[in-house]
mmCIF file of C-alpha atoms in Angstrom:
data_model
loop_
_atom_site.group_PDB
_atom_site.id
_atom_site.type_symbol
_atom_site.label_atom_id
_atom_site.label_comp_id
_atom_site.label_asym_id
_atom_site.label_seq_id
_atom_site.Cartn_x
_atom_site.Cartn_y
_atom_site.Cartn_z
ATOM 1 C CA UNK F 15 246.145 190.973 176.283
ATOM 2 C CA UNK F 16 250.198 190.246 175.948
ATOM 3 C CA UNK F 17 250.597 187.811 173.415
ATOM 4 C CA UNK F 18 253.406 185.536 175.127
ATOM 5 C CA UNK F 19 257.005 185.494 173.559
ATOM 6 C CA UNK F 20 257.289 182.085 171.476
ATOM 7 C CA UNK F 21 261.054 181.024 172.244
ATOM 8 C CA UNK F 22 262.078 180.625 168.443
ATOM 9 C CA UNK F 23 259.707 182.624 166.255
ATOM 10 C CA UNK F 24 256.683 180.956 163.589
ATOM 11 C CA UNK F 25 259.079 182.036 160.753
ATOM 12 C CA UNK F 26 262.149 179.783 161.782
ATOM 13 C CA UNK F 27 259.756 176.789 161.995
ATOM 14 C CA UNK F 28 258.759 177.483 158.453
ATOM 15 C CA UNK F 29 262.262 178.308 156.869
ATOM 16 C CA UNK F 30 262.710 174.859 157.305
ATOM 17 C CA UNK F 31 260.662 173.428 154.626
ATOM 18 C CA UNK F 32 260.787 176.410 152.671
ATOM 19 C CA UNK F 33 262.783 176.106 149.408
ATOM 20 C CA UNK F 34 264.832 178.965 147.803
ATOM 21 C CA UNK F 35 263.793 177.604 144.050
ATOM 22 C CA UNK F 36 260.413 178.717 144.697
ATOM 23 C CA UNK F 37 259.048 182.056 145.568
ATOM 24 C CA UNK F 38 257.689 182.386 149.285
ATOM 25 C CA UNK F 39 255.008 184.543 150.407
ATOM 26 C CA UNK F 40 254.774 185.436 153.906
ATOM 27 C CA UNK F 41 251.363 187.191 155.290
ATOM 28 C CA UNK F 42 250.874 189.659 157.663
ATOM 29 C CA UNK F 43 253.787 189.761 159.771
ATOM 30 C CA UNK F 44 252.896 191.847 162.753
ATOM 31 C CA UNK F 45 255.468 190.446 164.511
ATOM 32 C CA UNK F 46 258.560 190.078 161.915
ATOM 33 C CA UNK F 47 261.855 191.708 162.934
ATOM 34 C CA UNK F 48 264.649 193.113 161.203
ATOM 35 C CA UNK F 49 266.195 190.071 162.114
ATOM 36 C CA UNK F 50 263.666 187.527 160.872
ATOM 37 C CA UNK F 51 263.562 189.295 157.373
ATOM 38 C CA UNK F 52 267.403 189.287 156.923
ATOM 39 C CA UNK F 53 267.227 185.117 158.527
ATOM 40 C CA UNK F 54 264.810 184.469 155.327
ATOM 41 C CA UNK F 55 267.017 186.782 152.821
ATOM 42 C CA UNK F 56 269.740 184.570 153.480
ATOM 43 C CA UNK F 57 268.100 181.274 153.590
ATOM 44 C CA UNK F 58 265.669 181.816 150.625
ATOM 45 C CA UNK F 59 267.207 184.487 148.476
ATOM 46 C CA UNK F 60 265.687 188.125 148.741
ATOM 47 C CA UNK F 61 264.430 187.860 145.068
ATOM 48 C CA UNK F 62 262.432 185.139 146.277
ATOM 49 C CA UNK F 63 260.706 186.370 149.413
ATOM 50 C CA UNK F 64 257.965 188.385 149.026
ATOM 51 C CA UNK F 65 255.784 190.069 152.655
ATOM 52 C CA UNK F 66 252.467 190.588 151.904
ATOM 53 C CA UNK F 67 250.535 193.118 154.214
ATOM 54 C CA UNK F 68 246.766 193.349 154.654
ATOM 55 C CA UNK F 69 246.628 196.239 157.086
ATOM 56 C CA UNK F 70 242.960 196.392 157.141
ATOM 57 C CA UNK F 71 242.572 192.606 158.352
ATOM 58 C CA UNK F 72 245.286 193.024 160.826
ATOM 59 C CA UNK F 73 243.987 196.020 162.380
ATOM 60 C CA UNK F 74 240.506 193.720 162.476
ATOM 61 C CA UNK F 75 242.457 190.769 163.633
ATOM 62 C CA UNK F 76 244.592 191.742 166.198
ATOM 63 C CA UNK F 77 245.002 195.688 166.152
ATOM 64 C CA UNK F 78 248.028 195.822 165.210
ATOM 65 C CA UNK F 79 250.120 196.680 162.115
ATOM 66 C CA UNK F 80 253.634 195.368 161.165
ATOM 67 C CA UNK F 81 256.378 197.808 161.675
ATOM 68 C CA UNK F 82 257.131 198.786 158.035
ATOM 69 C CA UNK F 83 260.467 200.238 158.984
ATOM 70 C CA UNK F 84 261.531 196.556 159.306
ATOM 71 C CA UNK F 85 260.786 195.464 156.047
ATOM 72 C CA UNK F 86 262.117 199.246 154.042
ATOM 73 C CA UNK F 87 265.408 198.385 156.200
ATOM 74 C CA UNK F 88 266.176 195.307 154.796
ATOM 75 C CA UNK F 89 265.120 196.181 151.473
ATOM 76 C CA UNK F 90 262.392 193.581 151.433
ATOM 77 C CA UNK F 91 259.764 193.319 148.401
ATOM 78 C CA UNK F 92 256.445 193.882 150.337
ATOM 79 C CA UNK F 93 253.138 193.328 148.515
ATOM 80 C CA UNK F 94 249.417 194.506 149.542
ATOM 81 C CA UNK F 95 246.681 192.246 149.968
ATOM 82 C CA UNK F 96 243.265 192.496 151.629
ATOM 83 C CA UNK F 97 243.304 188.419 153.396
ATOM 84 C CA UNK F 98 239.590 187.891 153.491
ATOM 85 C CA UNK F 99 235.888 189.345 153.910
ATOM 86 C CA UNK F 100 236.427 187.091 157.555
ATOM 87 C CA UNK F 101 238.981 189.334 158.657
ATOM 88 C CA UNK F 102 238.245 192.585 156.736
ATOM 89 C CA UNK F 103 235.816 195.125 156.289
ATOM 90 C CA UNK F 104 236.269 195.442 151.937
ATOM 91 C CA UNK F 105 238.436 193.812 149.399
ATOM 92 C CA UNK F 106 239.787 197.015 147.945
ATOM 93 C CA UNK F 107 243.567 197.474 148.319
ATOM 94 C CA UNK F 108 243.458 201.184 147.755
ATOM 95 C CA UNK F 109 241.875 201.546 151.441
ATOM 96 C CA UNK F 110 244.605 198.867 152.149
ATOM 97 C CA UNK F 111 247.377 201.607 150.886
ATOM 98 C CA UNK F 112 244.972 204.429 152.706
ATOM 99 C CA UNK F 113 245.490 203.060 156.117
ATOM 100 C CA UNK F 114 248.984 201.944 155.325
ATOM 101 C CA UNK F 115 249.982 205.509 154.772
ATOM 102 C CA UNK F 116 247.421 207.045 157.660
ATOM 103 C CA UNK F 117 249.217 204.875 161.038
ATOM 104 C CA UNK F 118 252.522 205.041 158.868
ATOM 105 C CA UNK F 119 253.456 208.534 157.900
ATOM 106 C CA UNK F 120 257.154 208.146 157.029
ATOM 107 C CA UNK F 121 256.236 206.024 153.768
ATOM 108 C CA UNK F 122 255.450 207.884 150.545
ATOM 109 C CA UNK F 123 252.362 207.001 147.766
ATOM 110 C CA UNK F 124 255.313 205.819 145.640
ATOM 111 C CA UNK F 125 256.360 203.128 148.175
ATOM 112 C CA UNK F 126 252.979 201.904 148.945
ATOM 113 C CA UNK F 127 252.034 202.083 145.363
ATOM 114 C CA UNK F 128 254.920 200.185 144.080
ATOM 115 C CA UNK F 129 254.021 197.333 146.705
ATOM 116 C CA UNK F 130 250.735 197.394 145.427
ATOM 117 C CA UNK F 131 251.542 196.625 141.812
ATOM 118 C CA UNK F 132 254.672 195.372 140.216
ATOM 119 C CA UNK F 133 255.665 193.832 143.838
ATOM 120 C CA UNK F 134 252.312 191.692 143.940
ATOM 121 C CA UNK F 135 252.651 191.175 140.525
ATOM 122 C CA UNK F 136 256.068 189.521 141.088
ATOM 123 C CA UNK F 137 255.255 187.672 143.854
ATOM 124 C CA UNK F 138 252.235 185.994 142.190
ATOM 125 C CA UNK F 139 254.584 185.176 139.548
ATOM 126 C CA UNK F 140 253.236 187.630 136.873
ATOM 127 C CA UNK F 141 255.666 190.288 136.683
ATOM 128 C CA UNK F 142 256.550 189.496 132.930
ATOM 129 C CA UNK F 143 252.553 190.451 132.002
ATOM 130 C CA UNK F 144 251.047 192.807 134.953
ATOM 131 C CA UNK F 145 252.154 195.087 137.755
ATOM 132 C CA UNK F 146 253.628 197.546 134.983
ATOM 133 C CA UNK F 147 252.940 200.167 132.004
ATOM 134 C CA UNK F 148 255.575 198.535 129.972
ATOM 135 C CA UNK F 149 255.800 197.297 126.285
ATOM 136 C CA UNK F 150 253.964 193.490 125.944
ATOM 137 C CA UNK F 151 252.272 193.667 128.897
ATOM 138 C CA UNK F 152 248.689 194.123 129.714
ATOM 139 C CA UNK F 153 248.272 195.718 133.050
ATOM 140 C CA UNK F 154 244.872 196.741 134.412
ATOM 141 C CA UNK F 155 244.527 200.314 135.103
ATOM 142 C CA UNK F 156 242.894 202.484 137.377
ATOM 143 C CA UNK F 157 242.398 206.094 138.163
ATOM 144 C CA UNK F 158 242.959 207.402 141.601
ATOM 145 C CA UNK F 159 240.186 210.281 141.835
ATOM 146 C CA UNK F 160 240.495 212.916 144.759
ATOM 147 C CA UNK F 161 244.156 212.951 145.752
ATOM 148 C CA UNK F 162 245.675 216.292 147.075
ATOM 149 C CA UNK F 163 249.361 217.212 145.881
ATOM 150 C CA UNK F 164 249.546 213.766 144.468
ATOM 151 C CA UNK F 165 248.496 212.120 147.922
ATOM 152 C CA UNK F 166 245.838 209.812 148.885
ATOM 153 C CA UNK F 167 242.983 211.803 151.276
ATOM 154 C CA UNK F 168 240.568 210.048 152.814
ATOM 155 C CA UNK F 169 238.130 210.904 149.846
ATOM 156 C CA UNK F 170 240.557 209.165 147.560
ATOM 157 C CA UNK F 171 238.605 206.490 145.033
ATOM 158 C CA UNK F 172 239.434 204.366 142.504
ATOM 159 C CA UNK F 173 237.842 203.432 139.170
ATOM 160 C CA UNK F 174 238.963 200.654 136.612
ATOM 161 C CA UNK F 175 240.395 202.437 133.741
ATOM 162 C CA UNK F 176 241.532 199.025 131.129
#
């Protein structure tokens, strides 16, 4: 089915009652352009826009999967999530990375990794005690068993460490 074009896009609608003090989320964002991301940069700040991607729950949803290029273009903080067991096969956001980096081959573990730790930290507003191995904070962690050449296989697992 062709989803039909909305004159003015959702996010527009929503930058209106948005407020740059606080930090905004937006979710799944199949259909976010280069030119929506920079439209909330400027309105909202970019420290205080975070795009969360559940790639497993939009691939459920609607098969489809936000065009990542977008978002690395614009330097945008992306975060993983998993949305729900309604629209998802598993809560586990290592598959989430795993089928990030399986439809989207030009990103690297590093990328996907970083938006799956200190960028969800800081967008739930815990980047000062989780998200990093640092001095005074406490992250969880967790070992990522069968990689190959320090990427994720299909075999790939993980098991809480701390």
């Amino acid at each position: 089915k062709d989803i039909p074009k909305l004159e003015t896009p959702s996010v527009y609608y929503a930058l209106e009652y948005l407020q740059k003090e606080n930090r905004n989320l937006f979710v799944h964002n199949t259909l976010s352009t280069k030119e929506d991301i920079k439209s909330a940069h400027q309105k909202l700040g970019k420290e205080n826009v975070f795009w969360a991607t559940c790639p497993n729950a939009n691939l459920y949803i609607e098969n489809n999967l936000p065009n990542y290029k977008n978002f690395l273009e614009t330097d945008a903080q992306v975060c993983i999530g998993t949305d729900s067991l309604t629209s998802n096969w598993q809560l586990n956001v290592l598959e989430e990375m795993k089928t990030i980096l399986k439809y989207q081959s030009y990103l690297d573990f590093e990328t996907v990794l970083q938006w799956a730790t200190i960028n969800g930290a800081s967008a739930l507003g815990f980047s000062d005690v989780l998200g990093s191995i640092e001095v005074g904070k406490t992250p969880g962690l967790v070992l990522i068993e069968n990689t190959e050449n320090g990427n994720l296989t299909n075999g790939s697992k993980s098991k809480k460490i701390v």
